[in-house]
JSON list of N, CA and C in Angstrom, two decimals:
[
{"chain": "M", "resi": 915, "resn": "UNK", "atom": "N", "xyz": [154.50, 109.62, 200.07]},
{"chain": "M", "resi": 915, "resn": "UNK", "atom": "CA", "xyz": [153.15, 109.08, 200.14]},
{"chain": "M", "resi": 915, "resn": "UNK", "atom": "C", "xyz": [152.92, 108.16, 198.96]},
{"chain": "M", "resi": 916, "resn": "UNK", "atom": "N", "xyz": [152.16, 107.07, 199.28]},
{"chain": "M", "resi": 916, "resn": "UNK", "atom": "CA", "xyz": [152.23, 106.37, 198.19]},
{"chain": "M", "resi": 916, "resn": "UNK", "atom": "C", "xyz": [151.03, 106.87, 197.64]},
{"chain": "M", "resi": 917, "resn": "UNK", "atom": "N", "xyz": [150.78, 105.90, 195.73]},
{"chain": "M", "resi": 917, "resn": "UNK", "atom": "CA", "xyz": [150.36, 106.71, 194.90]},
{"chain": "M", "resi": 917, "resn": "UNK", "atom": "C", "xyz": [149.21, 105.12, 195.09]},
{"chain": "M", "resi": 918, "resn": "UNK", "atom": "N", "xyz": [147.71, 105.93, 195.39]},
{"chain": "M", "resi": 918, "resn": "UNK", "atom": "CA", "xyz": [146.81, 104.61, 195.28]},
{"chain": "M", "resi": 918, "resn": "UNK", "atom": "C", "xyz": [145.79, 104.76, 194.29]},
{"chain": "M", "resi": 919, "resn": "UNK", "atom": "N", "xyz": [145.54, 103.75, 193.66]},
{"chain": "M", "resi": 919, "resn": "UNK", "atom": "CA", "xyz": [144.90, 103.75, 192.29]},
{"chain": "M", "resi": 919, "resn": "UNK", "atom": "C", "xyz": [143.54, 104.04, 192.20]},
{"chain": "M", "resi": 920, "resn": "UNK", "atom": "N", "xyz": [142.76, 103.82, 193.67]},
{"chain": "M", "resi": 920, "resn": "UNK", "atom": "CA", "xyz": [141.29, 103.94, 193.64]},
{"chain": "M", "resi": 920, "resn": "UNK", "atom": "C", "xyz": [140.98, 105.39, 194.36]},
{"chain": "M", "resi": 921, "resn": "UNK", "atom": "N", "xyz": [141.84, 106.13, 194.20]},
{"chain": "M", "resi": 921, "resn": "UNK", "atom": "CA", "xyz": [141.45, 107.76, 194.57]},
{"chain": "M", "resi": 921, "resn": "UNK", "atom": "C", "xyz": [142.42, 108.71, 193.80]},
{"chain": "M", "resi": 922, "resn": "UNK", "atom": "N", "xyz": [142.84, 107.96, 192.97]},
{"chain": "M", "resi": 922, "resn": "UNK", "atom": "CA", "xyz": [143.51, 108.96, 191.85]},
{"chain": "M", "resi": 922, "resn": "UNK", "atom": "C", "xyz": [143.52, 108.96, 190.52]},
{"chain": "M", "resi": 923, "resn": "UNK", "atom": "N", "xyz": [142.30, 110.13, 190.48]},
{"chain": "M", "resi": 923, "resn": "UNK", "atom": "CA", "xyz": [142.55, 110.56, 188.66]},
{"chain": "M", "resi": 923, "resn": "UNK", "atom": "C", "xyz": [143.16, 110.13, 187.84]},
{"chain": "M", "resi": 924, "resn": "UNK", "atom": "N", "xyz": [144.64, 110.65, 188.41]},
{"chain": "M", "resi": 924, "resn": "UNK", "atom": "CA", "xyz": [145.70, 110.37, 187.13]},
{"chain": "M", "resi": 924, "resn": "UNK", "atom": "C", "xyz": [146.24, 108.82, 187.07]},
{"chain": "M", "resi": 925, "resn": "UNK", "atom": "N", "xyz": [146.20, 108.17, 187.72]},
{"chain": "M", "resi": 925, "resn": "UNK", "atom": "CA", "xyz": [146.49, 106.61, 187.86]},
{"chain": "M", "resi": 925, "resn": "UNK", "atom": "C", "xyz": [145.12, 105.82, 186.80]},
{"chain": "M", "resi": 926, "resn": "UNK", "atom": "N", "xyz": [143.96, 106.74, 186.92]},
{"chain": "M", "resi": 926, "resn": "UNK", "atom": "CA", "xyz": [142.30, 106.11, 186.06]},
{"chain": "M", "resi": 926, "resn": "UNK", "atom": "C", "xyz": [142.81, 106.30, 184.61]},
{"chain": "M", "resi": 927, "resn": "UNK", "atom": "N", "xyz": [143.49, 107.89, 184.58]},
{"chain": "M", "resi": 927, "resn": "UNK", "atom": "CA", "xyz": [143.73, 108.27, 183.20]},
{"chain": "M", "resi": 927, "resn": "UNK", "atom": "C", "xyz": [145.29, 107.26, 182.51]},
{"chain": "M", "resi": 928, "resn": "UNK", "atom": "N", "xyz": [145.43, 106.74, 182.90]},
{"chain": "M", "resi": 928, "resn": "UNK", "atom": "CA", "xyz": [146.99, 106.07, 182.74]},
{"chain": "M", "resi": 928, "resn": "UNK", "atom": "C", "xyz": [146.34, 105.07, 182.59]},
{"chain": "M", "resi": 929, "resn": "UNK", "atom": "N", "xyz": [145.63, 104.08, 183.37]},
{"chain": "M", "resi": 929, "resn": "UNK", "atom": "CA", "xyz": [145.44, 102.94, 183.19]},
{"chain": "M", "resi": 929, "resn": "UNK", "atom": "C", "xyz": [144.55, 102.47, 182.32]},
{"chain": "M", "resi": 930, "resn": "UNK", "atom": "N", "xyz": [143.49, 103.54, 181.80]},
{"chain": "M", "resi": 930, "resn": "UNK", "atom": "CA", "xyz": [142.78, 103.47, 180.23]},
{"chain": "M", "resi": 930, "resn": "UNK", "atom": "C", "xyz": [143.44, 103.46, 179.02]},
{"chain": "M", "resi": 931, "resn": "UNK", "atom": "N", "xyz": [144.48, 103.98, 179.29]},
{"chain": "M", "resi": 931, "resn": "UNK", "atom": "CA", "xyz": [145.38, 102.94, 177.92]},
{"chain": "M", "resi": 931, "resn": "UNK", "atom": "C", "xyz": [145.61, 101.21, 178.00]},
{"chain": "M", "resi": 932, "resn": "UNK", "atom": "N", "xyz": [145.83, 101.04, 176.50]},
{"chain": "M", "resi": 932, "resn": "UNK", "atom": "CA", "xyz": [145.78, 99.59, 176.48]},
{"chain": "M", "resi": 932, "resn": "UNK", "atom": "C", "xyz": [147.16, 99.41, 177.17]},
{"chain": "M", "resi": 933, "resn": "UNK", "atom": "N", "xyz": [147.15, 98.01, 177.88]},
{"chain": "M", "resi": 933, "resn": "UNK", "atom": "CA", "xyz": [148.23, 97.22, 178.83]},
{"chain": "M", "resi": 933, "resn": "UNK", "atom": "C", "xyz": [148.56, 97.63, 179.63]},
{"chain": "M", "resi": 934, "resn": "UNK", "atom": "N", "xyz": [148.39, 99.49, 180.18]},
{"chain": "M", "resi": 934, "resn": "UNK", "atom": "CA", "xyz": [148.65, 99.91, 181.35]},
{"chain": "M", "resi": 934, "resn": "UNK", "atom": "C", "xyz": [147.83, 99.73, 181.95]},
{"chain": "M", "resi": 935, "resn": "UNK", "atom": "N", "xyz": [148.67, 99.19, 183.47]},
{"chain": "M", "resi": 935, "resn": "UNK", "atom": "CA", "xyz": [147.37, 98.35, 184.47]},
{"chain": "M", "resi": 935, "resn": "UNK", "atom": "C", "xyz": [148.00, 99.74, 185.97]},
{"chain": "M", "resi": 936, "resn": "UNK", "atom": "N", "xyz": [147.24, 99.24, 186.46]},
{"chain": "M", "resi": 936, "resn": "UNK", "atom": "CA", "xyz": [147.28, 100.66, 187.70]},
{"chain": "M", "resi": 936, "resn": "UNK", "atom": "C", "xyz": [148.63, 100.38, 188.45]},
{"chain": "M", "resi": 937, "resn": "UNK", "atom": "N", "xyz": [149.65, 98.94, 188.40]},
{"chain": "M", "resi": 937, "resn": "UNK", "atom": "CA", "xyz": [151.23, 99.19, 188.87]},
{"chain": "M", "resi": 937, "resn": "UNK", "atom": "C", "xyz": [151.72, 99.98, 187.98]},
{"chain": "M", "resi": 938, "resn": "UNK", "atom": "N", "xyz": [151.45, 99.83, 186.80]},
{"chain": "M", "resi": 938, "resn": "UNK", "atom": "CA", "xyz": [152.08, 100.45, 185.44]},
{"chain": "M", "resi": 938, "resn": "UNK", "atom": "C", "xyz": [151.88, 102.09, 185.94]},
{"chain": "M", "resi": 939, "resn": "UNK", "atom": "N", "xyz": [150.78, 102.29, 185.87]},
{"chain": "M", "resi": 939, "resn": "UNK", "atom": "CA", "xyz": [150.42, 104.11, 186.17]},
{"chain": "M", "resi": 939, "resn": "UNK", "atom": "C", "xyz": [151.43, 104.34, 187.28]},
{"chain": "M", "resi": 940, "resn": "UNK", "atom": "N", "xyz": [150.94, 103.70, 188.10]},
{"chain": "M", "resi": 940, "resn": "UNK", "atom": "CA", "xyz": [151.48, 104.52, 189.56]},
{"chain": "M", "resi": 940, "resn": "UNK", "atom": "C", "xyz": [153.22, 104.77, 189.71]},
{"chain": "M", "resi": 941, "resn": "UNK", "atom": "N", "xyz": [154.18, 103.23, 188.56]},
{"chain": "M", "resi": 941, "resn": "UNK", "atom": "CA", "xyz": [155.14, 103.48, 188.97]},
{"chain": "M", "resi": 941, "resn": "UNK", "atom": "C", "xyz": [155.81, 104.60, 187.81]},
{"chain": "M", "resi": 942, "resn": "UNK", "atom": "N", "xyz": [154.74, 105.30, 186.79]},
{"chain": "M", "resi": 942, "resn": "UNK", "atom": "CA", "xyz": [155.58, 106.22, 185.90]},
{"chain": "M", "resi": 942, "resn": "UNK", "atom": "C", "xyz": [155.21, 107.45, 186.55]},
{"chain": "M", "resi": 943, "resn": "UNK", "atom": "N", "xyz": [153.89, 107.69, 187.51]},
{"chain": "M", "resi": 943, "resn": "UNK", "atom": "CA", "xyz": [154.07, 108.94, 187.97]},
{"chain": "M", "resi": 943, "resn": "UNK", "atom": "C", "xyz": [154.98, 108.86, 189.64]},
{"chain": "M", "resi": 944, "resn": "UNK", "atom": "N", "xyz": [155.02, 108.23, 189.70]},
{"chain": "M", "resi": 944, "resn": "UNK", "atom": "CA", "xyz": [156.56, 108.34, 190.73]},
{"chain": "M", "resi": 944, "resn": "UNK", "atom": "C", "xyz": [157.69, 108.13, 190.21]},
{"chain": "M", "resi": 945, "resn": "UNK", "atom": "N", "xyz": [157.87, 107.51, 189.04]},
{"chain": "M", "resi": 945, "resn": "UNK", "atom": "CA", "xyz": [159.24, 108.17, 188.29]},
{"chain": "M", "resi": 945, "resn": "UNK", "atom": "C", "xyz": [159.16, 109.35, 187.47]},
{"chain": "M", "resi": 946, "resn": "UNK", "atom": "N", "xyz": [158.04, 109.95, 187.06]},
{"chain": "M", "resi": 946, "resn": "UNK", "atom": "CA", "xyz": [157.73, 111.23, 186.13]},
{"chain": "M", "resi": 946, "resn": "UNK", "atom": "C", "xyz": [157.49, 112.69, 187.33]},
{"chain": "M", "resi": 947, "resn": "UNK", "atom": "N", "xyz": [157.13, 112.09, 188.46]},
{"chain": "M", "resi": 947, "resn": "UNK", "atom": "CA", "xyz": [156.52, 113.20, 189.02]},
{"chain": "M", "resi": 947, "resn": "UNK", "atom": "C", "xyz": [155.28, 113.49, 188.84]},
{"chain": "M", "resi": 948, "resn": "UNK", "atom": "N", "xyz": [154.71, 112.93, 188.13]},
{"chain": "M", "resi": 948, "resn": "UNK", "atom": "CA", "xyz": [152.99, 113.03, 187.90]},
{"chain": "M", "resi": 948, "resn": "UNK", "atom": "C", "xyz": [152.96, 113.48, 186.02]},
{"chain": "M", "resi": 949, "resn": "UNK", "atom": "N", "xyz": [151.47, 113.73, 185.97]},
{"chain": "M", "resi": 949, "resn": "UNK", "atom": "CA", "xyz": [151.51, 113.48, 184.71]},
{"chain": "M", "resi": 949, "resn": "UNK", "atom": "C", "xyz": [151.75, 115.08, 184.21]},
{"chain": "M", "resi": 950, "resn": "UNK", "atom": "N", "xyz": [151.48, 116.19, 184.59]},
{"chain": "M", "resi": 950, "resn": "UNK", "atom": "CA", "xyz": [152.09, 117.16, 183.74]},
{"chain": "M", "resi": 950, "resn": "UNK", "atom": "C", "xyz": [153.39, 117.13, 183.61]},
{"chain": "M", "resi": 951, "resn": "UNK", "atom": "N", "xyz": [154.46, 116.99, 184.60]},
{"chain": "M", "resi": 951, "resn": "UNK", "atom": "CA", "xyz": [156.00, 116.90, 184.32]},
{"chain": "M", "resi": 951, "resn": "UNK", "atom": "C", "xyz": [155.96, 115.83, 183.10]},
{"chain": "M", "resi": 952, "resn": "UNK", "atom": "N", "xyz": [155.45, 114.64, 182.89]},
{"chain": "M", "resi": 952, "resn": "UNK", "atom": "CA", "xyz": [155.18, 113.46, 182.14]},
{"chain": "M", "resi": 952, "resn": "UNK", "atom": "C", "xyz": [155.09, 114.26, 180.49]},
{"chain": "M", "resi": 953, "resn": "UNK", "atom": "N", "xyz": [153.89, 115.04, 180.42]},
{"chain": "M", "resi": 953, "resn": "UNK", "atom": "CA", "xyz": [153.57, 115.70, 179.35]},
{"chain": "M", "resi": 953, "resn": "UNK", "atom": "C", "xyz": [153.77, 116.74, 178.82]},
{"chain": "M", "resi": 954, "resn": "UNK", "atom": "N", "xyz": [154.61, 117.61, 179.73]},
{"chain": "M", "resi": 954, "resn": "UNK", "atom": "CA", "xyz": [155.47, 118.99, 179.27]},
{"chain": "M", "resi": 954, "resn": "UNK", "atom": "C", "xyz": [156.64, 118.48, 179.00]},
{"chain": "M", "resi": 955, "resn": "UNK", "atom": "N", "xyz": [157.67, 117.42, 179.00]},
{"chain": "M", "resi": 955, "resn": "UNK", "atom": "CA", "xyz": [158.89, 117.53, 179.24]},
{"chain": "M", "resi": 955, "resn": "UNK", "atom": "C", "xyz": [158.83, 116.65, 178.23]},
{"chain": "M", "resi": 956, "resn": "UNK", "atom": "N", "xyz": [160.18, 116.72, 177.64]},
{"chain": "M", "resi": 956, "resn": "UNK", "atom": "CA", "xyz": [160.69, 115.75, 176.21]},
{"chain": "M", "resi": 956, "resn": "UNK", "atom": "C", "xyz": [161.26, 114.20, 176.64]},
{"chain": "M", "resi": 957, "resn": "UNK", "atom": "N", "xyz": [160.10, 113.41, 177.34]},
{"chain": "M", "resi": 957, "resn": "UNK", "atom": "CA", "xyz": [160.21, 112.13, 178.49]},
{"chain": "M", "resi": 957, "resn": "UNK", "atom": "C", "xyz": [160.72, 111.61, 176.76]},
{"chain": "M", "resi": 958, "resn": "UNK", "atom": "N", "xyz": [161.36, 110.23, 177.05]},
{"chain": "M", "resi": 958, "resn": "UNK", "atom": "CA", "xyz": [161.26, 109.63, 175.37]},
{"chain": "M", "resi": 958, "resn": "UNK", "atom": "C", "xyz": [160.55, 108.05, 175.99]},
{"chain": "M", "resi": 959, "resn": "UNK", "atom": "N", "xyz": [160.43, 107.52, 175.10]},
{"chain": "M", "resi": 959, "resn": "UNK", "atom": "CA", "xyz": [159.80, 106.52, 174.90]},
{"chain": "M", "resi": 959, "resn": "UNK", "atom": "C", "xyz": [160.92, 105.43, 175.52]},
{"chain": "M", "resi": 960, "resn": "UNK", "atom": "N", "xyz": [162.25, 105.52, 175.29]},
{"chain": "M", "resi": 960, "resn": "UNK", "atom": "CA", "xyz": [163.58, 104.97, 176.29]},
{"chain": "M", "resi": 960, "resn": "UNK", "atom": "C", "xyz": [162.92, 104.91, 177.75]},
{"chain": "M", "resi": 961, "resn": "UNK", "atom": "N", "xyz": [162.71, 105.75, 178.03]},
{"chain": "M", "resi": 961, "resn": "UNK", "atom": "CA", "xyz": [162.88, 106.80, 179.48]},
{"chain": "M", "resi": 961, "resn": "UNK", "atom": "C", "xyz": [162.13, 105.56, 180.28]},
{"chain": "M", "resi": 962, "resn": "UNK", "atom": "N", "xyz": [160.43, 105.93, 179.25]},
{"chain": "M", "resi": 962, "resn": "UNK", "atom": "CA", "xyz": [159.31, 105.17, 179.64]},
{"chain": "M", "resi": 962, "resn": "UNK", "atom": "C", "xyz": [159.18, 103.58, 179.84]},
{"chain": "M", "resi": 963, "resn": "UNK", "atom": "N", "xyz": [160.39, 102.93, 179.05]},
{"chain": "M", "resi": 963, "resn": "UNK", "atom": "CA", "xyz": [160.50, 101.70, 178.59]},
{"chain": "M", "resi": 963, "resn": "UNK", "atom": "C", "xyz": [161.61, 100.96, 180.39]},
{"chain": "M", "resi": 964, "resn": "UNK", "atom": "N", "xyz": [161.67, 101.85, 180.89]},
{"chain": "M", "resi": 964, "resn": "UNK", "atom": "CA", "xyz": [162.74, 101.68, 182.26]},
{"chain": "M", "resi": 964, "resn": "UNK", "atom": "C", "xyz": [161.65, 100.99, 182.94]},
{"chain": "M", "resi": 965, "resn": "UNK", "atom": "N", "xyz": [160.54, 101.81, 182.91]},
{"chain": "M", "resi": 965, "resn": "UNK", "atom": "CA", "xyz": [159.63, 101.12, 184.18]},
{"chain": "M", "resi": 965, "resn": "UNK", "atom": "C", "xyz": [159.23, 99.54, 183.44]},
{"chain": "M", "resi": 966, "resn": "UNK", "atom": "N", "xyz": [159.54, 98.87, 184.70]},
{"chain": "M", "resi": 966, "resn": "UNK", "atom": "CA", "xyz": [158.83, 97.57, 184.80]},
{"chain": "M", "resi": 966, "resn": "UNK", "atom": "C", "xyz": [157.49, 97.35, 184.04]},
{"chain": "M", "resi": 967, "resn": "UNK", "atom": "N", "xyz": [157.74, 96.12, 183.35]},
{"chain": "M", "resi": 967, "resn": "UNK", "atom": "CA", "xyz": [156.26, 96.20, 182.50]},
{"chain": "M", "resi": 967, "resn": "UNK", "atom": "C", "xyz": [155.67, 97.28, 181.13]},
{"chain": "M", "resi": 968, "resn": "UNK", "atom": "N", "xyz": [156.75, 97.76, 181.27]},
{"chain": "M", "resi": 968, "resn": "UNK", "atom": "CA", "xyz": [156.51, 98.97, 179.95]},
{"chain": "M", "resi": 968, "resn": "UNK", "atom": "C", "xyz": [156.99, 98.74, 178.78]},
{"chain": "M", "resi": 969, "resn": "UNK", "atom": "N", "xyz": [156.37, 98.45, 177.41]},
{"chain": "M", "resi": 969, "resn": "UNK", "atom": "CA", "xyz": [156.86, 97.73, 176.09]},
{"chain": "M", "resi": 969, "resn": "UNK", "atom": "C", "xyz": [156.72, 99.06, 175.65]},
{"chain": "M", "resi": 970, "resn": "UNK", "atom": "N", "xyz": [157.32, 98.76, 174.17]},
{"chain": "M", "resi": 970, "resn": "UNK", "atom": "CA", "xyz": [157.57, 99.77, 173.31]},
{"chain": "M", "resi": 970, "resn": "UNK", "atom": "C", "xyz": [155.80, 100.76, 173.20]},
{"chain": "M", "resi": 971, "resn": "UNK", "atom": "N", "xyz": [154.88, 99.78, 172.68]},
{"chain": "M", "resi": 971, "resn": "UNK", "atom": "CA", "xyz": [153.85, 99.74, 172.56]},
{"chain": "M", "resi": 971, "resn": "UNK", "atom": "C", "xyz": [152.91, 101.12, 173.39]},
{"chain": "M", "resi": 972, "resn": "UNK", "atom": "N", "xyz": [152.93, 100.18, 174.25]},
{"chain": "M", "resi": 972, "resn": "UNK", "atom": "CA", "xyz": [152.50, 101.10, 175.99]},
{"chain": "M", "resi": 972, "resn": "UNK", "atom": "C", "xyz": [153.34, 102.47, 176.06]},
{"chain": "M", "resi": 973, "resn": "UNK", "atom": "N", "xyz": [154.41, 102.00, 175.63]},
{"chain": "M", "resi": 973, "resn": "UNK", "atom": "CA", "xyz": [155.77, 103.60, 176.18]},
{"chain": "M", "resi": 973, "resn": "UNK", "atom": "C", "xyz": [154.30, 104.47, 174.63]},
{"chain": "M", "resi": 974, "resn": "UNK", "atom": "N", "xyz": [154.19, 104.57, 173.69]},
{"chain": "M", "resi": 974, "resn": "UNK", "atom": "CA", "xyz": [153.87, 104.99, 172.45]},
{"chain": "M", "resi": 974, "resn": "UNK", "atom": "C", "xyz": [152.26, 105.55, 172.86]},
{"chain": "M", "resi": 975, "resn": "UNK", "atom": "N", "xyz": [151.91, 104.81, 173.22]},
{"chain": "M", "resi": 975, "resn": "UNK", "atom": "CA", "xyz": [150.43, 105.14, 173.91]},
{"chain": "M", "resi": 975, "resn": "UNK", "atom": "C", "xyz": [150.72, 105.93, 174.75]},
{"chain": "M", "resi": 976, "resn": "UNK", "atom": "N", "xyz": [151.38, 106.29, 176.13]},
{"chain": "M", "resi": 976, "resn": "UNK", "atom": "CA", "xyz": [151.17, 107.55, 176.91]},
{"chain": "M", "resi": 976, "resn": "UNK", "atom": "C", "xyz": [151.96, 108.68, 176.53]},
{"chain": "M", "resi": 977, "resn": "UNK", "atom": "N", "xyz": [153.01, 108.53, 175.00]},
{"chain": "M", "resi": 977, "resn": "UNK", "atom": "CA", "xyz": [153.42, 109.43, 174.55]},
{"chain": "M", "resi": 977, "resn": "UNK", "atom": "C", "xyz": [152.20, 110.33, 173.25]},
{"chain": "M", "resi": 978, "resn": "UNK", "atom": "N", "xyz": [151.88, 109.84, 172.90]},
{"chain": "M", "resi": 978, "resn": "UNK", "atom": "CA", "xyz": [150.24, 110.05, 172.39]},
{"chain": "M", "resi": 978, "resn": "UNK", "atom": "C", "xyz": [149.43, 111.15, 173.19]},
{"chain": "M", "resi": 979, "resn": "UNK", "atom": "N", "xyz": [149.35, 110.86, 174.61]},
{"chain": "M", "resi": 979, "resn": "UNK", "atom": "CA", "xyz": [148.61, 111.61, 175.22]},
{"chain": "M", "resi": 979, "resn": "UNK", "atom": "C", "xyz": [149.16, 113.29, 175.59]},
{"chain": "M", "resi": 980, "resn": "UNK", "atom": "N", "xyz": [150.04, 113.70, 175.33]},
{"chain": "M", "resi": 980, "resn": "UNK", "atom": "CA", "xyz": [150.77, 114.77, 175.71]},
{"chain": "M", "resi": 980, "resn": "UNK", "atom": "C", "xyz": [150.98, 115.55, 174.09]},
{"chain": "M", "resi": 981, "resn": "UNK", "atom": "N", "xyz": [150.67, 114.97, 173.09]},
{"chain": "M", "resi": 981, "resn": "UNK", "atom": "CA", "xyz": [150.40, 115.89, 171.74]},
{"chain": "M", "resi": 981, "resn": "UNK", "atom": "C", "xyz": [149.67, 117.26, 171.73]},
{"chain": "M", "resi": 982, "resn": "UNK", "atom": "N", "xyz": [148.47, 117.22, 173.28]},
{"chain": "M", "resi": 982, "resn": "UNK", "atom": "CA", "xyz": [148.23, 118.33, 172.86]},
{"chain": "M", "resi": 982, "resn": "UNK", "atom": "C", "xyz": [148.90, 119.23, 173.67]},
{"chain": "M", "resi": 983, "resn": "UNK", "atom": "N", "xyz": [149.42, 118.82, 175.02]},
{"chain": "M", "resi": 983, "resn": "UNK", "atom": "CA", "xyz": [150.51, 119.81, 175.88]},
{"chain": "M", "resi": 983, "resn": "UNK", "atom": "C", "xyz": [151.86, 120.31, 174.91]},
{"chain": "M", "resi": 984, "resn": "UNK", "atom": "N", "xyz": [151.75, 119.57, 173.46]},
{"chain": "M", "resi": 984, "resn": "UNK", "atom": "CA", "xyz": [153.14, 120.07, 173.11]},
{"chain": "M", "resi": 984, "resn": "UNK", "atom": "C", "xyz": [152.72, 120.81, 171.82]},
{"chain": "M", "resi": 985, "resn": "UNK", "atom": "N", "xyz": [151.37, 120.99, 171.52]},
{"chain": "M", "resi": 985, "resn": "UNK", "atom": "CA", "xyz": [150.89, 121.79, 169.82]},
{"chain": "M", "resi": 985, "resn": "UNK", "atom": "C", "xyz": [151.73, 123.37, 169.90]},
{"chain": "M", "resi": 986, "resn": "UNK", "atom": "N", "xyz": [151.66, 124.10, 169.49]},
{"chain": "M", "resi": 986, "resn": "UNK", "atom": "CA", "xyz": [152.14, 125.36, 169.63]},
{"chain": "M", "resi": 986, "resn": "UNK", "atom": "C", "xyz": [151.15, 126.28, 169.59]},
{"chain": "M", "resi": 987, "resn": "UNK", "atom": "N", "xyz": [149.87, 126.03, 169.23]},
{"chain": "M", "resi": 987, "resn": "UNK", "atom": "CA", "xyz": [148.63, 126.40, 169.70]},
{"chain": "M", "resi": 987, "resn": "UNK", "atom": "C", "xyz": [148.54, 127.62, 170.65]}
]
């Protein structure tokens, strides 16, 4: 099923980072599996840099967002 940007959460939450635009979202949670696999798992900033359109920058920003899925808290 494809992943469409105007009825999904996690594509809104992806694309509120700076330079990620809603191709950007949609094609890391179809290569991530969505965003908890994205934010539990040790993705690297390499990984992120595969998808089309993804700079160092951008890869750094949605690695940001998963700090608190990884606190020990």
């Amino acid at each position: 099923k494809a992943i469409k940007a105007d009825d999904d959460p996690r594509v809104r939450v992806l694309s509120a980072l700076p330079g990620i635009t809603d191709t950007i979202a949609k094609d890391i949670l179809s290569e991530f599996g969505g965003l908890k696999p994205l934010m539990r798992t040790k993705t690297t900033q390499k990984e992120l840099m595969s998808i089309k359109g993804m700079t160092r920058r951008k890869a750094r920003a949605v690695l940001e967002l998963r700090k608190p899925y990884r606190s020990d808290h």
